[in-house]
Amino acid sequence: MANRSYGRGRQARPERKTVSRSGVPSYREPEVRRWPHPVTPAAEPQTAQTQDPALHYIRCALSYQNQLLADIKALLEQLAADRASGEEK
């Protein structure tokens, strides 16, 4: 005799999801909730002296990194142009 451990009143097989004729499952994505930003804009713009020192440091570090990336990009473009002109000769 077979042991049927799935219990009484349960279905033996799980239900299949319905598929539309186009082959795409018919389900809806959950609703996206938009939460308000926790920081409200100040009435007057803050200067570097009135800001949080950590934010000022981060802003300066990012500015420095952006400048370095711009310099690297310019050097790479110069190298590519030099190689292109060297191959033409």
PDB file of C-alpha atoms in Angstrom, residues 9-86:
ATOM      1  CA  GLY A   9      -8.158  17.409   1.570  1.00  0.00           C
ATOM      2  CA  ARG A  10      -5.003  18.605  -0.188  1.00  0.00           C
ATOM      3  CA  GLN A  11      -4.518  18.495  -3.876  1.00  0.00           C
ATOM      4  CA  ALA A  12      -2.025  15.962  -5.102  1.00  0.00           C
ATOM      5  CA  ARG A  13      -0.517  18.373  -7.645  1.00  0.00           C
ATOM      6  CA  PRO A  14       0.143  22.090  -7.340  1.00  0.00           C
ATOM      7  CA  GLU A  15      -1.997  24.360  -9.470  1.00  0.00           C
ATOM      8  CA  ARG A  16      -0.584  25.523 -12.742  1.00  0.00           C
ATOM      9  CA  LYS A  17      -0.251  29.222 -13.412  1.00  0.00           C
ATOM     10  CA  THR A  18      -2.336  30.429 -16.278  1.00  0.00           C
ATOM     11  CA  VAL A  19      -0.468  31.501 -19.348  1.00  0.00           C
ATOM     12  CA  SER A  20      -1.953  33.875 -21.861  1.00  0.00           C
ATOM     13  CA  ARG A  21      -2.030  33.003 -25.530  1.00  0.00           C
ATOM     14  CA  SER A  22       1.066  35.074 -26.197  1.00  0.00           C
ATOM     15  CA  GLY A  23       3.092  32.804 -23.883  1.00  0.00           C
ATOM     16  CA  VAL A  24       3.600  35.467 -21.216  1.00  0.00           C
ATOM     17  CA  PRO A  25       2.497  34.532 -17.676  1.00  0.00           C
ATOM     18  CA  SER A  26      -0.493  36.547 -16.491  1.00  0.00           C
ATOM     19  CA  TYR A  27       0.736  38.061 -13.272  1.00  0.00           C
ATOM     20  CA  ARG A  28       1.018  41.596 -12.052  1.00  0.00           C
ATOM     21  CA  GLU A  29       4.112  43.173 -10.587  1.00  0.00           C
ATOM     22  CA  PRO A  30       3.765  44.549  -7.071  1.00  0.00           C
ATOM     23  CA  GLU A  31       3.031  48.225  -6.641  1.00  0.00           C
ATOM     24  CA  VAL A  32       6.083  50.442  -6.254  1.00  0.00           C
ATOM     25  CA  ARG A  33       5.980  52.674  -3.224  1.00  0.00           C
ATOM     26  CA  ARG A  34       7.742  56.011  -3.287  1.00  0.00           C
ATOM     27  CA  TRP A  35       8.861  57.289   0.080  1.00  0.00           C
ATOM     28  CA  PRO A  36       9.565  60.990   0.624  1.00  0.00           C
ATOM     29  CA  HIS A  37      13.199  61.963   0.938  1.00  0.00           C
ATOM     30  CA  PRO A  38      14.141  62.349   4.624  1.00  0.00           C
ATOM     31  CA  VAL A  39      16.213  65.497   4.058  1.00  0.00           C
ATOM     32  CA  THR A  40      14.268  68.643   3.273  1.00  0.00           C
ATOM     33  CA  PRO A  41      16.022  71.307   1.226  1.00  0.00           C
ATOM     34  CA  ALA A  42      17.239  74.261   3.271  1.00  0.00           C
ATOM     35  CA  ALA A  43      16.002  77.763   2.555  1.00  0.00           C
ATOM     36  CA  GLU A  44      19.548  79.114   2.205  1.00  0.00           C
ATOM     37  CA  PRO A  45      22.406  77.233   0.565  1.00  0.00           C
ATOM     38  CA  GLN A  46      24.951  76.056   3.079  1.00  0.00           C
ATOM     39  CA  THR A  47      28.598  76.911   2.761  1.00  0.00           C
ATOM     40  CA  ALA A  48      31.415  74.473   3.384  1.00  0.00           C
ATOM     41  CA  GLN A  49      31.932  75.887   6.882  1.00  0.00           C
ATOM     42  CA  THR A  50      28.327  75.293   7.996  1.00  0.00           C
ATOM     43  CA  GLN A  51      28.056  71.767   6.572  1.00  0.00           C
ATOM     44  CA  ASP A  52      28.904  68.537   8.260  1.00  0.00           C
ATOM     45  CA  PRO A  53      32.708  68.124   8.060  1.00  0.00           C
ATOM     46  CA  ALA A  54      32.368  64.514   6.891  1.00  0.00           C
ATOM     47  CA  LEU A  55      30.179  65.562   3.943  1.00  0.00           C
ATOM     48  CA  HIS A  56      32.638  68.296   3.042  1.00  0.00           C
ATOM     49  CA  TYR A  57      35.491  65.769   3.077  1.00  0.00           C
ATOM     50  CA  ILE A  58      33.551  63.330   0.903  1.00  0.00           C
ATOM     51  CA  ARG A  59      32.631  66.082  -1.556  1.00  0.00           C
ATOM     52  CA  CYS A  60      36.276  67.182  -1.829  1.00  0.00           C
ATOM     53  CA  ALA A  61      37.498  63.595  -2.278  1.00  0.00           C
ATOM     54  CA  LEU A  62      34.958  62.967  -5.041  1.00  0.00           C
ATOM     55  CA  SER A  63      35.914  66.194  -6.765  1.00  0.00           C
ATOM     56  CA  TYR A  64      39.580  65.158  -6.664  1.00  0.00           C
ATOM     57  CA  GLN A  65      38.753  61.717  -8.070  1.00  0.00           C
ATOM     58  CA  ASN A  66      36.684  63.274 -10.859  1.00  0.00           C
ATOM     59  CA  GLN A  67      39.618  65.503 -11.799  1.00  0.00           C
ATOM     60  CA  LEU A  68      41.981  62.509 -11.838  1.00  0.00           C
ATOM     61  CA  LEU A  69      39.581  60.565 -14.055  1.00  0.00           C
ATOM     62  CA  ALA A  70      39.315  63.500 -16.450  1.00  0.00           C
ATOM     63  CA  ASP A  71      43.136  63.689 -16.631  1.00  0.00           C
ATOM     64  CA  ILE A  72      43.407  59.940 -17.263  1.00  0.00           C
ATOM     65  CA  LYS A  73      40.758  60.151 -19.985  1.00  0.00           C
ATOM     66  CA  ALA A  74      42.607  62.999 -21.701  1.00  0.00           C
ATOM     67  CA  LEU A  75      45.892  61.042 -21.587  1.00  0.00           C
ATOM     68  CA  LEU A  76      44.244  57.904 -22.998  1.00  0.00           C
ATOM     69  CA  GLU A  77      42.660  59.882 -25.813  1.00  0.00           C
ATOM     70  CA  GLN A  78      46.065  61.409 -26.575  1.00  0.00           C
ATOM     71  CA  LEU A  79      47.666  57.927 -26.635  1.00  0.00           C
ATOM     72  CA  ALA A  80      44.952  56.632 -28.961  1.00  0.00           C
ATOM     73  CA  ALA A  81      45.444  59.577 -31.302  1.00  0.00           C
ATOM     74  CA  ASP A  82      49.242  59.072 -31.284  1.00  0.00           C
ATOM     75  CA  ARG A  83      48.830  55.369 -32.120  1.00  0.00           C
ATOM     76  CA  ALA A  84      46.374  56.146 -34.900  1.00  0.00           C
ATOM     77  CA  SER A  85      48.737  58.675 -36.456  1.00  0.00           C
ATOM     78  CA  GLY A  86      51.687  56.277 -36.034  1.00  0.00           C
TER      79      GLY A  86
END
